Structure formats: structure tokens, C-alpha cells
Amino acid sequence: MAKPSRHDREFTEYVHARRVWLRQLAYLLCQDWHRADDLAQATLLKLYLHWGRAKKAVHLDAYVRTILVRTFLNEQKTTWWARISLKEADIEPVTSLGFDESSLDLTEALAQVPARQRAALVLRFYCDLSVEQTAEALNCSPGTVKSQTARGLDRLRATVASQPAIQD
């Protein structure tokens, strides 16, 4: 059996170290664990195909995050993802990857935000990116990021405000 190349070893080490982060980020974007796995897998395939260039990036995680977000947004333009329907019982609980109970309401509210606004919110607040970094990841202008973020926050606030209060 042939020994794996250095290229393959480096890629495998990176994936092993960042796979949970990538899956969590994908879930925040799409709100479905099975689809998050598919998004992460598609992202890793694209990353592998361009690994030589990617590993030279100043910020490899930013490079990968950009691939993931663009893959997610491109899927939103097609009807393929909408045809797949999973039963609620098949969906893995959110808490299995480190989200705590207090974040569940926010995660559910985030699912109500349109995809592009959700992507802007996740990049700005979960990934802690600047407006300019978010614009680069979304392939749009900083002004678009600002407006998508503002609209997304408005939608998120309205959704959270409409949820019934939890009694202790």
C-alpha cells in the first residue's frame, strides 16, 4: 500500500482539527444537521481540489469559511436542497455539538432569517468578522453586508420577541 503524500497528510490533519467547527458553522447557516454534513463535505471536496493554493492562504480558516458560505448561498439559488425532506425524529439534537440550552431559542429564531441575512449574521457575530471580511466572504460590498446585517437583526429581534416567554 502506498504511503500518503505530504499533500494528503496535511489536508487530513487540517480536516481532523477543524471538522467540528466546520459542521457547526454549516448548521448555523442551514439549520439542518444532515444538510450541514452535506455542506461540510462539499466544502472539504472543494478545499481538497485547491489544497495547494489554500494551504498558502494567510488565514486558512477564512478561506474555508468563504468556501462554505458561498457553497451554502449557491445552493439557495437552486431547488435541489428544498426537495429533500427529513423527519423531525431523524434530526440530531443541537446540544450534541456544544450548544447550550440558552442558545436553542436563538438558533431556532436564526432559522427564520432569510439565507443571505443569516449568512451575514453568522459571519459577523458568530465568526466575529469585520464588515470588510464578511463582504469578501459573501462576495458583495461592505454596504450590502451592513444592510443585510441590519435587516437580519431586525428579523431576529422580531422573531425572538414573538416567542412565548419560558416559565421557570
PDB file of N, CA and C in Angstrom, residues 106 108-115 117-118 121 147-163:
ATOM      1  N   LEU A 106     -32.403  31.109  20.267  1.00  0.00           N
ATOM      2  CA  LEU A 106     -31.746  31.968  19.293  1.00  0.00           C
ATOM      3  C   LEU A 106     -31.454  31.204  18.006  1.00  0.00           C
ATOM      4  N   GLU A 108     -33.165  28.663  16.858  1.00  0.00           N
ATOM      5  CA  GLU A 108     -34.456  28.497  16.186  1.00  0.00           C
ATOM      6  C   GLU A 108     -34.890  29.802  15.520  1.00  0.00           C
ATOM      7  N   ALA A 109     -34.660  30.912  16.189  1.00  0.00           N
ATOM      8  CA  ALA A 109     -35.004  32.216  15.614  1.00  0.00           C
ATOM      9  C   ALA A 109     -34.139  32.503  14.392  1.00  0.00           C
ATOM     10  N   LEU A 110     -32.890  32.117  14.447  1.00  0.00           N
ATOM     11  CA  LEU A 110     -31.983  32.328  13.317  1.00  0.00           C
ATOM     12  C   LEU A 110     -32.469  31.582  12.077  1.00  0.00           C
ATOM     13  N   ALA A 111     -33.120  30.453  12.288  1.00  0.00           N
ATOM     14  CA  ALA A 111     -33.660  29.674  11.168  1.00  0.00           C
ATOM     15  C   ALA A 111     -34.737  30.448  10.412  1.00  0.00           C
ATOM     16  N   GLN A 112     -35.362  31.429  11.060  1.00  0.00           N
ATOM     17  CA  GLN A 112     -36.423  32.213  10.427  1.00  0.00           C
ATOM     18  C   GLN A 112     -35.892  33.371   9.593  1.00  0.00           C
ATOM     19  N   VAL A 113     -34.600  33.618   9.675  1.00  0.00           N
ATOM     20  CA  VAL A 113     -33.978  34.729   8.938  1.00  0.00           C
ATOM     21  C   VAL A 113     -33.618  34.239   7.536  1.00  0.00           C
ATOM     22  N   PRO A 114     -33.880  35.032   6.484  1.00  0.00           N
ATOM     23  CA  PRO A 114     -33.519  34.625   5.124  1.00  0.00           C
ATOM     24  C   PRO A 114     -32.032  34.278   5.007  1.00  0.00           C
ATOM     25  N   ALA A 115     -31.716  33.382   4.097  1.00  0.00           N
ATOM     26  CA  ALA A 115     -30.378  32.787   3.992  1.00  0.00           C
ATOM     27  C   ALA A 115     -29.244  33.809   3.910  1.00  0.00           C
ATOM     28  N   GLN A 117     -29.179  36.989   4.768  1.00  0.00           N
ATOM     29  CA  GLN A 117     -29.104  37.734   6.020  1.00  0.00           C
ATOM     30  C   GLN A 117     -28.535  36.848   7.124  1.00  0.00           C
ATOM     31  N   ARG A 118     -28.945  35.583   7.142  1.00  0.00           N
ATOM     32  CA  ARG A 118     -28.425  34.635   8.126  1.00  0.00           C
ATOM     33  C   ARG A 118     -26.925  34.469   7.966  1.00  0.00           C
ATOM     34  N   LEU A 121     -25.209  37.487   9.415  1.00  0.00           N
ATOM     35  CA  LEU A 121     -25.238  37.449  10.883  1.00  0.00           C
ATOM     36  C   LEU A 121     -24.244  36.440  11.445  1.00  0.00           C
ATOM     37  N   SER A 147     -26.412  46.389   5.300  1.00  0.00           N
ATOM     38  CA  SER A 147     -27.872  46.344   5.159  1.00  0.00           C
ATOM     39  C   SER A 147     -28.410  44.945   5.449  1.00  0.00           C
ATOM     40  N   GLN A 148     -27.706  43.895   4.996  1.00  0.00           N
ATOM     41  CA  GLN A 148     -28.146  42.524   5.266  1.00  0.00           C
ATOM     42  C   GLN A 148     -28.083  42.223   6.760  1.00  0.00           C
ATOM     43  N   THR A 149     -27.053  42.732   7.424  1.00  0.00           N
ATOM     44  CA  THR A 149     -26.919  42.540   8.871  1.00  0.00           C
ATOM     45  C   THR A 149     -28.036  43.265   9.610  1.00  0.00           C
ATOM     46  N   ALA A 150     -28.300  44.505   9.244  1.00  0.00           N
ATOM     47  CA  ALA A 150     -29.363  45.278   9.903  1.00  0.00           C
ATOM     48  C   ALA A 150     -30.721  44.616   9.708  1.00  0.00           C
ATOM     49  N   ARG A 151     -31.014  44.202   8.490  1.00  0.00           N
ATOM     50  CA  ARG A 151     -32.296  43.533   8.223  1.00  0.00           C
ATOM     51  C   ARG A 151     -32.390  42.202   8.957  1.00  0.00           C
ATOM     52  N   GLY A 152     -31.278  41.470   8.964  1.00  0.00           N
ATOM     53  CA  GLY A 152     -31.254  40.189   9.670  1.00  0.00           C
ATOM     54  C   GLY A 152     -31.464  40.356  11.163  1.00  0.00           C
ATOM     55  N   LEU A 153     -30.826  41.373  11.750  1.00  0.00           N
ATOM     56  CA  LEU A 153     -31.017  41.642  13.175  1.00  0.00           C
ATOM     57  C   LEU A 153     -32.458  42.042  13.469  1.00  0.00           C
ATOM     58  N   ASP A 154     -33.038  42.857  12.595  1.00  0.00           N
ATOM     59  CA  ASP A 154     -34.443  43.239  12.773  1.00  0.00           C
ATOM     60  C   ASP A 154     -35.343  42.001  12.758  1.00  0.00           C
ATOM     61  N   ARG A 155     -35.115  41.124  11.810  1.00  0.00           N
ATOM     62  CA  ARG A 155     -35.912  39.890  11.696  1.00  0.00           C
ATOM     63  C   ARG A 155     -35.702  38.995  12.910  1.00  0.00           C
ATOM     64  N   LEU A 156     -34.444  38.889  13.346  1.00  0.00           N
ATOM     65  CA  LEU A 156     -34.115  38.069  14.506  1.00  0.00           C
ATOM     66  C   LEU A 156     -34.788  38.616  15.766  1.00  0.00           C
ATOM     67  N   ARG A 157     -34.718  39.931  15.956  1.00  0.00           N
ATOM     68  CA  ARG A 157     -35.362  40.560  17.118  1.00  0.00           C
ATOM     69  C   ARG A 157     -36.876  40.330  17.105  1.00  0.00           C
ATOM     70  N   ALA A 158     -37.486  40.508  15.951  1.00  0.00           N
ATOM     71  CA  ALA A 158     -38.933  40.317  15.830  1.00  0.00           C
ATOM     72  C   ALA A 158     -39.314  38.868  16.131  1.00  0.00           C
ATOM     73  N   THR A 159     -38.520  37.932  15.650  1.00  0.00           N
ATOM     74  CA  THR A 159     -38.796  36.513  15.888  1.00  0.00           C
ATOM     75  C   THR A 159     -38.655  36.170  17.360  1.00  0.00           C
ATOM     76  N   VAL A 160     -37.576  36.644  17.976  1.00  0.00           N
ATOM     77  CA  VAL A 160     -37.352  36.364  19.395  1.00  0.00           C
ATOM     78  C   VAL A 160     -38.448  37.027  20.243  1.00  0.00           C
ATOM     79  N   ALA A 161     -38.825  38.240  19.900  1.00  0.00           N
ATOM     80  CA  ALA A 161     -39.862  38.952  20.656  1.00  0.00           C
ATOM     81  C   ALA A 161     -41.223  38.262  20.559  1.00  0.00           C
ATOM     82  N   SER A 162     -41.471  37.569  19.452  1.00  0.00           N
ATOM     83  CA  SER A 162     -42.763  36.906  19.285  1.00  0.00           C
ATOM     84  C   SER A 162     -42.820  35.537  19.940  1.00  0.00           C
ATOM     85  N   GLN A 163     -41.682  35.014  20.417  1.00  0.00           N
ATOM     86  CA  GLN A 163     -41.674  33.716  21.084  1.00  0.00           C
ATOM     87  C   GLN A 163     -42.253  33.854  22.482  1.00  0.00           C
TER      88      GLN A 163
END
